[in-house]
Short mmCIF file of C-alpha atoms in Angstrom, two decimals:
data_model
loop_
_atom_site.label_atom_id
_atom_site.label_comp_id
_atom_site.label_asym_id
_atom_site.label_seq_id
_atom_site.Cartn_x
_atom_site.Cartn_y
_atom_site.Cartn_z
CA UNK E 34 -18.81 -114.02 10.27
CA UNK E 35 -20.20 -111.57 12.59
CA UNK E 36 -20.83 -107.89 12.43
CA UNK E 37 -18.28 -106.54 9.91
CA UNK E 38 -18.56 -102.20 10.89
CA UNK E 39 -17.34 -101.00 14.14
CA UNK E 40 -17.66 -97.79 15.31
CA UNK E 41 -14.52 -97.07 13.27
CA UNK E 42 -15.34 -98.87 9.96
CA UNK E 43 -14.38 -102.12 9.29
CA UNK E 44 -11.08 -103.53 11.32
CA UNK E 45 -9.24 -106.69 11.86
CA UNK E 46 -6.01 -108.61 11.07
CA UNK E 47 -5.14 -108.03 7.54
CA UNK E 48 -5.10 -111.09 5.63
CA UNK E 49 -6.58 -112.75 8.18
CA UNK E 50 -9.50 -111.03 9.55
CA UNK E 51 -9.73 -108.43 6.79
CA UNK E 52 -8.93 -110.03 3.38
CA UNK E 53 -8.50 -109.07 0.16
CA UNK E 54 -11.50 -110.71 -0.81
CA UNK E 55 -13.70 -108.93 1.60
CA UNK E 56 -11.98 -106.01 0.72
CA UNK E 57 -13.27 -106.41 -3.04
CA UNK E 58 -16.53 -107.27 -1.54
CA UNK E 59 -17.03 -104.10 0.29
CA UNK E 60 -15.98 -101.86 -2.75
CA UNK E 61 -18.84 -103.40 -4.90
CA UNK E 62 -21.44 -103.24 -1.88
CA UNK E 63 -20.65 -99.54 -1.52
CA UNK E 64 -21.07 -98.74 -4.64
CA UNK E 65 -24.29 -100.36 -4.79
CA UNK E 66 -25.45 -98.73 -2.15
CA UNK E 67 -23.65 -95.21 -2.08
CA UNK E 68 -24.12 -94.47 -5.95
CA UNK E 69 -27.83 -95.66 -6.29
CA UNK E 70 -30.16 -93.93 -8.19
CA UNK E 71 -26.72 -91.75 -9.42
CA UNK E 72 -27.57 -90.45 -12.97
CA UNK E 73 -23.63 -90.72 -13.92
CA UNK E 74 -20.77 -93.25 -13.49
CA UNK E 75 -20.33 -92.33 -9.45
CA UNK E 76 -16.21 -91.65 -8.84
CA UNK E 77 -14.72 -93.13 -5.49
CA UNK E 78 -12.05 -91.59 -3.99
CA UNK E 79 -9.69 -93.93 -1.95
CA UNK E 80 -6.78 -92.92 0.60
CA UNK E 81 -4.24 -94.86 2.57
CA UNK E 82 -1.91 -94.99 5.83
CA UNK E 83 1.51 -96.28 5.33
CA UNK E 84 1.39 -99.59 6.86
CA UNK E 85 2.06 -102.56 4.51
CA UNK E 86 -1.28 -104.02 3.61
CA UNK E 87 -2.88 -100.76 2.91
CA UNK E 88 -1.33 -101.07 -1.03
CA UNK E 89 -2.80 -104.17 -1.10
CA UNK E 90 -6.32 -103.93 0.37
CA UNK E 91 -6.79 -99.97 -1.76
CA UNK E 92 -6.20 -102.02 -4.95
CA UNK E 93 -8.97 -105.00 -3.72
CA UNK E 94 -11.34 -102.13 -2.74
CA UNK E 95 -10.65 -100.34 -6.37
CA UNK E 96 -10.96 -103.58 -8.20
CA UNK E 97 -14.39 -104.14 -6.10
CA UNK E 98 -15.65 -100.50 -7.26
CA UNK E 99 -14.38 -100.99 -10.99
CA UNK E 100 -15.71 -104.24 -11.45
CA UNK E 101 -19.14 -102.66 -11.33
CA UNK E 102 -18.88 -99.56 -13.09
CA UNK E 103 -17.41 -97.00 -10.55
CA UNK E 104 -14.80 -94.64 -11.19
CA UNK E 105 -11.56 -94.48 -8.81
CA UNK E 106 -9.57 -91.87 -7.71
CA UNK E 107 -6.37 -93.58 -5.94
CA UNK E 108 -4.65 -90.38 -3.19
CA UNK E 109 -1.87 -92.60 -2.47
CA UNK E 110 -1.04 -92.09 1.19
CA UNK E 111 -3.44 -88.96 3.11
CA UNK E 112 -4.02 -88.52 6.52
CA UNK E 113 -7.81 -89.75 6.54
CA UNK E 114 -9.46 -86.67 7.34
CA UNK E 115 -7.78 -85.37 3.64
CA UNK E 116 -10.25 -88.04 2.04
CA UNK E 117 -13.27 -86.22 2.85
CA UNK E 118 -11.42 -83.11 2.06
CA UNK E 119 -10.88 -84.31 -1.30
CA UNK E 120 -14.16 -86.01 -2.14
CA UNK E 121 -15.66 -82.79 -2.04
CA UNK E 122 -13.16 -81.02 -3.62
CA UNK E 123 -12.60 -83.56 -6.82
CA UNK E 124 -16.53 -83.71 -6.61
CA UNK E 125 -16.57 -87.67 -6.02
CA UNK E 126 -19.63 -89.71 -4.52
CA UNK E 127 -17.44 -91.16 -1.56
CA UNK E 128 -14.64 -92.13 -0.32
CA UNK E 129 -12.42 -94.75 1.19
CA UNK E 130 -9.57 -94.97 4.02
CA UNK E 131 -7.95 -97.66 4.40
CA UNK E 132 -6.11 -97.16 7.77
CA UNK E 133 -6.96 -99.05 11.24
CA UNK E 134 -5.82 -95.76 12.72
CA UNK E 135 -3.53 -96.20 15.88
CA UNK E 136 -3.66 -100.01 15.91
CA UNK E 137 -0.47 -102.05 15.54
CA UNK E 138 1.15 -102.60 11.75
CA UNK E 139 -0.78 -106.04 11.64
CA UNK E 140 -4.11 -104.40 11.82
CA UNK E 141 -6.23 -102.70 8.84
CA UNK E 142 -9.37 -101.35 8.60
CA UNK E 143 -11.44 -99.65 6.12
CA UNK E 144 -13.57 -96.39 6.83
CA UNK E 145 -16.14 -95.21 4.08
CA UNK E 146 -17.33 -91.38 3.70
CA UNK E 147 -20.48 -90.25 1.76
CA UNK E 148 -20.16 -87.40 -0.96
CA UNK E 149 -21.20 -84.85 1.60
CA UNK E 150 -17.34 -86.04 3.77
CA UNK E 151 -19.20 -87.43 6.64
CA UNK E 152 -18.61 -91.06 7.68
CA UNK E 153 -21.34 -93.03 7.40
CA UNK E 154 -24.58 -93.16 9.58
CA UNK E 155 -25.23 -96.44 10.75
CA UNK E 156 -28.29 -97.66 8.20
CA UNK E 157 -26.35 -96.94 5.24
CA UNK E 158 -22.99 -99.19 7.09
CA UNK E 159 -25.44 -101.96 8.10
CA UNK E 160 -26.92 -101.99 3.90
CA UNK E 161 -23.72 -102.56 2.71
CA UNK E 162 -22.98 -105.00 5.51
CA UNK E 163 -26.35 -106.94 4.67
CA UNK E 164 -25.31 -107.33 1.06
CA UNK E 165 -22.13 -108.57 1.96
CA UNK E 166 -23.05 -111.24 4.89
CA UNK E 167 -26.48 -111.85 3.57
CA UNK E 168 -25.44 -112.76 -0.22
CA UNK E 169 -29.06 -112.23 -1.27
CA UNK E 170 -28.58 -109.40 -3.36
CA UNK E 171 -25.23 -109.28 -5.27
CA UNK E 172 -24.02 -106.27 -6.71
CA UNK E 173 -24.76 -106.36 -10.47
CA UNK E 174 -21.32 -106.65 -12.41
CA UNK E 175 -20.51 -104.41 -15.35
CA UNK E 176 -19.56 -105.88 -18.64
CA UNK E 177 -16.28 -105.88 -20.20
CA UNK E 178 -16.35 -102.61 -21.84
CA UNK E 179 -18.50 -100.74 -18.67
CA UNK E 180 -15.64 -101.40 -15.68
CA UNK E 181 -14.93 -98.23 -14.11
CA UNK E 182 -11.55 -96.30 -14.60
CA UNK E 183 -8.74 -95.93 -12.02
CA UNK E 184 -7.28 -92.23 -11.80
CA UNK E 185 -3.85 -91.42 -9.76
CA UNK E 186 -4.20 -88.30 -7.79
CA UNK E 187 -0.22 -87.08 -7.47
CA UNK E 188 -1.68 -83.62 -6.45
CA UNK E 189 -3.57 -84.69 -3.21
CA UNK E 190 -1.20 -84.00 -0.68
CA UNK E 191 -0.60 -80.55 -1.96
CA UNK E 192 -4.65 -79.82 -2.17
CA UNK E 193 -4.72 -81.02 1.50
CA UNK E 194 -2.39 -78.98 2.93
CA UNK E 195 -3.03 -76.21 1.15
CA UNK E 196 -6.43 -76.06 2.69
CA UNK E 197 -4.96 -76.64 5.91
CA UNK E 198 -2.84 -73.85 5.91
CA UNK E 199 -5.68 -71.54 4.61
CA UNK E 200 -7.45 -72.07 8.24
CA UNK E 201 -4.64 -70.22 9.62
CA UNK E 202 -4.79 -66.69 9.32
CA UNK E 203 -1.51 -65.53 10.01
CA UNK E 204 2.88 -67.27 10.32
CA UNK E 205 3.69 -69.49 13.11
CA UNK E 206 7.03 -68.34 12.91
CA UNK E 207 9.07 -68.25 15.62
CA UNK E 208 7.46 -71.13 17.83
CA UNK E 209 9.61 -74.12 17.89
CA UNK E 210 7.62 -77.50 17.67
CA UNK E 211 8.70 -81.03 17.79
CA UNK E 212 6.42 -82.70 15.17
CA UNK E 213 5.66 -86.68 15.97
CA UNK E 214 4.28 -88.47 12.93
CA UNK E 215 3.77 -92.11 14.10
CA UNK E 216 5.68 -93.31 11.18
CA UNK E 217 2.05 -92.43 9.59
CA UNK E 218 0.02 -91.03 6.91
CA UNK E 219 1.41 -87.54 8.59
CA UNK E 220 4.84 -88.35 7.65
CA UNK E 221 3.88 -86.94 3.74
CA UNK E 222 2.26 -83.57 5.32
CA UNK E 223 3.88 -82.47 8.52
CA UNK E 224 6.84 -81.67 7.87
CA UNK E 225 5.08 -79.27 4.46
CA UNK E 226 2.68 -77.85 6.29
CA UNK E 227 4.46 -77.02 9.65
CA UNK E 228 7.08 -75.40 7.17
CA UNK E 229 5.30 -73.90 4.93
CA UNK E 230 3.49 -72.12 7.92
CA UNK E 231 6.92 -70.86 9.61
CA UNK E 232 7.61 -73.09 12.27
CA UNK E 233 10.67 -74.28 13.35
CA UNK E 234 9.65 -77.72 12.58
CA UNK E 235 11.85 -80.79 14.17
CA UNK E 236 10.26 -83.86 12.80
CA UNK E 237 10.06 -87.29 14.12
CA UNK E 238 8.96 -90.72 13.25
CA UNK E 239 8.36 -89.67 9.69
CA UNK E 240 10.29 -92.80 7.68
CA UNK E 241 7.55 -95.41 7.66
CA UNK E 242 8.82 -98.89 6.22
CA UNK E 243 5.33 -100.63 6.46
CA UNK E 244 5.67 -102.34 9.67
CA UNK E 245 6.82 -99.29 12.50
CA UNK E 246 4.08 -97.84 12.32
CA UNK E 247 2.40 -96.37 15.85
CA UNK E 248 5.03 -98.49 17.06
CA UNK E 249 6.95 -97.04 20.13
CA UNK E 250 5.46 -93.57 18.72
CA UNK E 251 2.63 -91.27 18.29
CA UNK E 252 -0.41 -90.30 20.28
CA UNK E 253 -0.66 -93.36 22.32
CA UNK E 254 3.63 -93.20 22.89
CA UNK E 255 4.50 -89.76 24.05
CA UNK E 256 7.46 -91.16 26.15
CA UNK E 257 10.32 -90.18 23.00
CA UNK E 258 8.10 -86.52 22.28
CA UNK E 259 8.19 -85.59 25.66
CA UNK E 260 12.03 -86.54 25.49
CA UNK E 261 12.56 -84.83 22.97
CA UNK E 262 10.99 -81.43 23.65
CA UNK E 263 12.24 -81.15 27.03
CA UNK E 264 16.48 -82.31 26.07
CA UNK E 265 15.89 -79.60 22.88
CA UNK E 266 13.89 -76.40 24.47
CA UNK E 267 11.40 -76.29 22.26
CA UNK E 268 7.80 -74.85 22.80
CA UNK E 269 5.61 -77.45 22.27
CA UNK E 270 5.58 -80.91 20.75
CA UNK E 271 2.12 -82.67 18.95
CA UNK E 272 2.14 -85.93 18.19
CA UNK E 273 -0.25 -87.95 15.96
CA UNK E 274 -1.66 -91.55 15.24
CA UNK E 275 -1.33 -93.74 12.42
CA UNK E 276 -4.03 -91.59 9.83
CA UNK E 277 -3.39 -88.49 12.03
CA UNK E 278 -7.26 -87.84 12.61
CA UNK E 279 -5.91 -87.34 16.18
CA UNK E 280 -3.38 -84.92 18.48
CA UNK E 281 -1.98 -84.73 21.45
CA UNK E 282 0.48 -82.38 23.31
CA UNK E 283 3.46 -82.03 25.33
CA UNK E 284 4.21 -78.47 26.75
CA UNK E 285 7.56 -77.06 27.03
CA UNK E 286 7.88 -78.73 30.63
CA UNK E 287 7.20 -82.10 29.11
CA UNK E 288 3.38 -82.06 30.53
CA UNK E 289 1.26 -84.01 28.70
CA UNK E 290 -2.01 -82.29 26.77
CA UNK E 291 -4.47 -84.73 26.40
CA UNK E 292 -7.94 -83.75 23.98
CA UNK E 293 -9.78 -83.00 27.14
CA UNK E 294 -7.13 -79.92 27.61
CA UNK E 295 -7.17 -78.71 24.29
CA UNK E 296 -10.82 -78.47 24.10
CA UNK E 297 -10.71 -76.88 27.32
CA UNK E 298 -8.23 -74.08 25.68
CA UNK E 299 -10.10 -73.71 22.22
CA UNK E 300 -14.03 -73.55 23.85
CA UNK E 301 -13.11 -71.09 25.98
CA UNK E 302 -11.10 -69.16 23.11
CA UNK E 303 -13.94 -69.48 20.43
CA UNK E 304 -16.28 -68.41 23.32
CA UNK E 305 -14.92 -65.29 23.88
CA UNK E 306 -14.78 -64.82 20.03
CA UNK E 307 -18.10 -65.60 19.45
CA UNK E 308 -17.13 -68.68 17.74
CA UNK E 309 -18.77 -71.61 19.70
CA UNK E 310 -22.24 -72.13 18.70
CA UNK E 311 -24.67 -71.94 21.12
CA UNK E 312 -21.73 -71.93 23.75
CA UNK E 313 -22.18 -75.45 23.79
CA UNK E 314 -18.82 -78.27 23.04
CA UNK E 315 -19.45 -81.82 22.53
CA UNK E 316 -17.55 -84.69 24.12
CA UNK E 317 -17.89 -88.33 25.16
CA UNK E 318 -18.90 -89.98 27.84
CA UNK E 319 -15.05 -90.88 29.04
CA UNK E 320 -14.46 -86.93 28.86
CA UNK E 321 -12.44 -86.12 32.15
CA UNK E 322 -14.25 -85.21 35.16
CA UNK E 323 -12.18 -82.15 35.62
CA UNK E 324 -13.24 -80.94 32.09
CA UNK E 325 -17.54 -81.33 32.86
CA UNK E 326 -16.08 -78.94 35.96
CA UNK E 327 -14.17 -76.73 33.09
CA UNK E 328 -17.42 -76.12 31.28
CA UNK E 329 -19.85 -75.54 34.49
CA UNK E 330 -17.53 -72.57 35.84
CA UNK E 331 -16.70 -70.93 32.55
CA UNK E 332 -20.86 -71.32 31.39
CA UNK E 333 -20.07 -73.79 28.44
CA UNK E 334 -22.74 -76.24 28.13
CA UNK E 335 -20.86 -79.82 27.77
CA UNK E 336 -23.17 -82.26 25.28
CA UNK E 337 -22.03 -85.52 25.80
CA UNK E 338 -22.79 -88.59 23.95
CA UNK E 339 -20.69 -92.43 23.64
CA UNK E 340 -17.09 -93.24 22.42
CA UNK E 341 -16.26 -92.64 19.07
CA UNK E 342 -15.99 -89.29 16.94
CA UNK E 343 -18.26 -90.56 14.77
CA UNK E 344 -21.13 -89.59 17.33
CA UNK E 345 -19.37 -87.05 18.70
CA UNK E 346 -20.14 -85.29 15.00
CA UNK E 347 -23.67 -86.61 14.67
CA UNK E 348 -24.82 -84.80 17.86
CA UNK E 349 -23.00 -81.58 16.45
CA UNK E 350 -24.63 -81.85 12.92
CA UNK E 351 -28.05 -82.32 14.61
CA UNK E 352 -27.87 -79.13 16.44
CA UNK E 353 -25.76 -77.40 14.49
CA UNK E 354 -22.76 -77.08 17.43
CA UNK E 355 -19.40 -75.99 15.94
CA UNK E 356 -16.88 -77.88 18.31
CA UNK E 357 -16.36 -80.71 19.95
CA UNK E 358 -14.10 -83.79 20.48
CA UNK E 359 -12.91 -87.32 22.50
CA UNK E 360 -10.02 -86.68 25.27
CA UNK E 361 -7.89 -89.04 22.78
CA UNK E 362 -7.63 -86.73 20.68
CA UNK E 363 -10.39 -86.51 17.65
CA UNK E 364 -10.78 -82.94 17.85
CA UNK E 365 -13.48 -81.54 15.55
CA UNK E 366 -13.83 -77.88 14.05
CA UNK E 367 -16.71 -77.82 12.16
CA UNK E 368 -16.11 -75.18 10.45
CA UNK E 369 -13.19 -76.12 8.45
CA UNK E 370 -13.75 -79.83 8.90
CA UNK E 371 -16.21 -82.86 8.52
CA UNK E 372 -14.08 -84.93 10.89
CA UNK E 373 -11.34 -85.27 13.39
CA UNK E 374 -8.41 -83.98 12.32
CA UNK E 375 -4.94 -84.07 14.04
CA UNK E 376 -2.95 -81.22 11.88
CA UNK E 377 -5.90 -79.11 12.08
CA UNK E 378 -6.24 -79.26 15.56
CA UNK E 379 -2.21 -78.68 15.80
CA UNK E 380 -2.42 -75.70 13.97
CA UNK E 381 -5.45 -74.22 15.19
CA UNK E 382 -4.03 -74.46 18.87
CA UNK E 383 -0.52 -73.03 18.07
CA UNK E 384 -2.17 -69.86 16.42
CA UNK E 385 -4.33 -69.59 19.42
CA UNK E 386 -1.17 -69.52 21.74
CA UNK E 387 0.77 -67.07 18.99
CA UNK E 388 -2.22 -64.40 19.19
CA UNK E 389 -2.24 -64.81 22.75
CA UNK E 390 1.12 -64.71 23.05
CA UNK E 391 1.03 -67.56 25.71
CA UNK E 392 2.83 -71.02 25.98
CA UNK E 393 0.93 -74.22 26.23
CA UNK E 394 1.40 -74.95 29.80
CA UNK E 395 0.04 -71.24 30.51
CA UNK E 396 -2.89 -72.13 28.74
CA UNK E 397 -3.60 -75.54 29.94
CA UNK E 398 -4.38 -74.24 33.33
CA UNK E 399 -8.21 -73.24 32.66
CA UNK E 400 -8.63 -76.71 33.65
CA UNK E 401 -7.72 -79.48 36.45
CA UNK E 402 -7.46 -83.04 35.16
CA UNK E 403 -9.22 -85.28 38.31
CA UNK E 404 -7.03 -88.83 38.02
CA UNK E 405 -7.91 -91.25 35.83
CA UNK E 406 -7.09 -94.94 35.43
CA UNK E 407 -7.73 -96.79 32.58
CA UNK E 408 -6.91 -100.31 32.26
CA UNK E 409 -7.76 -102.74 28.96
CA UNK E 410 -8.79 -106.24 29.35
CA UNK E 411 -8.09 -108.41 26.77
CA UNK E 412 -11.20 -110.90 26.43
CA UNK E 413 -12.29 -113.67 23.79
CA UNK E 414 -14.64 -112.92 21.37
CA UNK E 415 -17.52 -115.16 23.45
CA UNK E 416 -16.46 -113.36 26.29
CA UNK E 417 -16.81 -109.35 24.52
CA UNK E 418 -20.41 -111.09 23.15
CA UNK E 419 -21.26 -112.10 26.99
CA UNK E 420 -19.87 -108.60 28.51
CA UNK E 421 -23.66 -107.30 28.68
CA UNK E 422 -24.98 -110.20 29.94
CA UNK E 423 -22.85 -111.90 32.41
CA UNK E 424 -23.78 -111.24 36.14
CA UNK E 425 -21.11 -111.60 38.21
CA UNK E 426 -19.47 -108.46 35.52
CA UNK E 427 -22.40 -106.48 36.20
CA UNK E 428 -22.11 -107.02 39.93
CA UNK E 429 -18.81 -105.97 40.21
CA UNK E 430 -19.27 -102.71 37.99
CA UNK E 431 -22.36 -101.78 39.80
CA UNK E 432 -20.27 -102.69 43.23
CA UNK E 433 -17.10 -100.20 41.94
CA UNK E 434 -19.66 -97.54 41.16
CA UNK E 435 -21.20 -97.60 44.26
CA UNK E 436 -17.68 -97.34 46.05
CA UNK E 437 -16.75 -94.26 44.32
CA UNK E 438 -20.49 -92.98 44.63
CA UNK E 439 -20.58 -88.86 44.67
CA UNK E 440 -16.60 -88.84 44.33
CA UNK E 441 -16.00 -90.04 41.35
CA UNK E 442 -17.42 -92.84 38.53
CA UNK E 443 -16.67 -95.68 36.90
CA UNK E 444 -17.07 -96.17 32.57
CA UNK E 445 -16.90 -99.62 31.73
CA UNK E 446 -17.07 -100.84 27.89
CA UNK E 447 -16.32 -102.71 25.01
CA UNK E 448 -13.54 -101.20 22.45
CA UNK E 449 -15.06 -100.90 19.37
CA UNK E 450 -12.02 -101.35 17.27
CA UNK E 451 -10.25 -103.89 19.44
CA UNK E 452 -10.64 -107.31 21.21
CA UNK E 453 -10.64 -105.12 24.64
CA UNK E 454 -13.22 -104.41 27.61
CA UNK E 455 -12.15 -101.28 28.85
CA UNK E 456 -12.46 -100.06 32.59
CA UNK E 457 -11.99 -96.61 33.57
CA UNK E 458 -12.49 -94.86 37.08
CA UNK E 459 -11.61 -91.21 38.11
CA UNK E 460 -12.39 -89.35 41.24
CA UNK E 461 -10.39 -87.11 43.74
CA UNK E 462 -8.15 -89.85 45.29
CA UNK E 463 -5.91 -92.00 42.42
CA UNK E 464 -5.09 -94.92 45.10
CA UNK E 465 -8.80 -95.32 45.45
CA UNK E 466 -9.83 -94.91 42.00
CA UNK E 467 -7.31 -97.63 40.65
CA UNK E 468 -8.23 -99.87 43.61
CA UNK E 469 -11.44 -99.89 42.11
CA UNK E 470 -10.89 -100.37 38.54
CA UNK E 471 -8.31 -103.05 39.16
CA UNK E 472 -10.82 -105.56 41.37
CA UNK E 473 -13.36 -104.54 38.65
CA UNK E 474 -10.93 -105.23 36.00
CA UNK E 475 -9.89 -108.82 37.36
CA UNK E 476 -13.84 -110.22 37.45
CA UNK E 477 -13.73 -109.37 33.58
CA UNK E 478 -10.76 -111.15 33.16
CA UNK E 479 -11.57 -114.02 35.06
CA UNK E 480 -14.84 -114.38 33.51
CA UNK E 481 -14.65 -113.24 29.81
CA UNK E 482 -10.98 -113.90 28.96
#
């Protein structure tokens, strides 16, 4: 078995790739490692998406935690970004998501949070991992009248929202929103909290039956949103993933608002407030080209550092910046938040528009997107392990990058929650750009499929 955490947790096939038994596995590792020296009997809190093997893999991961001596509180299905919420509110030691996010209904994964709601740094993933893989130092079992105790939350959607909708200082009534909920863990809040807040809420893709789940919806399917807003009239239309730690946006004129947009929008807003720390946002290395240019001509310093939110947050709790984000979506407020959070992020940006009194496509012009192509190459698992070391892949990278040269670049990596290589180019001309991604694309296929 190789490395079990990506940069998302731990993801695979459920059943397959991620089993019950590892499941049960990982519970008692983390509580081993997250609860030691703990003077009391630590308390786990656990969350869920909607897809049909989270029931199944929260109960391993409980049984794992109970089995020696931890505590569990079960929140039935939460967006994830209400699990760190709620560890610090029910004052647990961790918590637990069992979600694999916007993958397909096949896929799981399991992401862990310390007691402080930050996911976990990569020393404390690679301990539990070592007790796992390694075997050499099982977690000690408790006896038969020391198991821990399981605990049903039924109030944890309310507590989320309700701390959602504290965030917003005044209604959102009159602004018309399509609501897209991936047939996710959204599909218990959205509707509430979009209400509650006086939208006029139309909501979509909110009956999950286990298996639709991200399919043919949600941030990475805007096609029936965009639809939707446009045959309707309506103002705006966000649409989430699977555990709704992400947003995007389709303006009234059925324009899509990628991350890179909407932190273009909210920097420059929480500038002028004096709201952005150190006038400074955080992105990623596949931020848009046209949003570095956003940042240079409105004197926002742009921090970036690689894929994943994860990092994205490290680099903001290191020196202490209050905003940043990925262009998919993972939007971060640090002042109301710990992680990515899609509903946040939705309702932060429509009271931003409602105080300015403008629409999102009015907005969305501080910045010009340069084209982008992106295009995923499926690959073995030999061939993701050889990615860094095979030549003639190198060559051709270094060969696309020196095409583009001053006009553009060229990202090339491995997915760290899928079996992908993923090869992305942007510059001024699109024909160019996907000329060069494309020939680029085909040596990784040829060689590493």
């Amino acid at each position: 078995m190789g490395r079990l955490f990506g940069t998302d947790g731990v993801r695979g096939v459920a059943n397959e790739k991620l089993t019950c038994e590892l499941a049960l596995e990982l519970g008692r590792a983390a509580a081993m490692v997250l609860s030691d020296n703990a003077r009391r009997r630590p308390i786990f809190a656990i969350g869920m998406d909607t897809r049909i093997s989270s029931e199944m893999l929260a109960c391993a991961m409980a049984a794992g935690l109970c089995s020696v001596g931890a505590d569990v509180y079960l929140l039935g299905v939460v967006p994830t970004p209400a699990v760190p919420y709620l560890v610090g509110k029910y004052k647990a030691d961790a918590g637990v998501m069992i979600s694999a996010s916007h993958n397909s209904a096949e896929f799981n994964g399991i992401k862990l949070f310390s007691g402080d709601g930050y996911k976990l740094p990569d020393e404390l993933e690679e301990q539990i991992e070592t007790i796992v893989l390694d075997r050499q130092q099982s977690p000690k079992l408790s006896d038969g009248t020391d198991i821990g105790k399981v605990v049903i939350r039924d109030n944890a959607v309310k507590d989320y929202v309700d701390h959602l909708k504290s965030t917003v200082p005044f209604s959102l009534a009159g602004m018309a929103v399509a609501v897209d909920c991936a047939n996710g863990s959204a599909s218990v809040t959205a509707r509430r909290l979009f209400t509650e807040l006086g939208a006029d809420c139309h909501v979509l893709f909110d009956q999950p039956d286990g298996l639709n789940i991200n399919a043919g919806c949600g941030s990475t399917h805007l096609d029936a949103l965009r639809g939707y807003v446009l045959e309707h009239g309506l103002d705006i239309g966000v649409a989430f993933d699977g555990d709704a730690d992400r947003c995007l946006c389709v303006d009234g004129s059925g324009n899509v608002v990628d991350g890179d947009f909407i932190m273009a929008i909210c920097a420059l807003d929480m500038m002028k407030r004096g709201k952005l720390e150190k006038n400074t946002v955080v992105g990623t290395i596949m931020a848009n080209m046209g949003f570095s240019r956003f940042c240079e001509e409105n004197g926002i310093r742009l921090v970036t550092t690689k894929v994943g939110d994860r990092y994205v947050l490290e680099e903001m709790l290191l020196e202490e910046y209050s905003f940043g984000g990925e262009q998919s979506g993972h939007i971060i407020f640090r002042d109301f938040a710990t992680t990515g959070d899609g509903q946040l992020t939705a309702i932060q940006l429509l009271c931003l528009l409602k105080r300015e009194g403008l629409t999102l496509e009015q907005a969305a012009k501080v910045m010009t997107r340069y084209p982008q192509v992106m295009i995923n190459v499926p690959v073995s698992h030999e061939g993701r392990l050889k990615f860094y070391m095979d030549p003639e892949v190198k060559a051709a990278i270094e060969a696309a990058k020196a095409e583009l040269g001053r006009d553009g670049r060229v990202v090339v990596r491995a997915s760290g929650t899928e079996p992908l290589i993923r090869v992305m180019a942007e510059g001024l001309d699109e024909d160019r750009i996907r000329r060069v991604a494309e020939r680029a694309a085909e040596v990784i296929r040829e060689r590493l499929a």
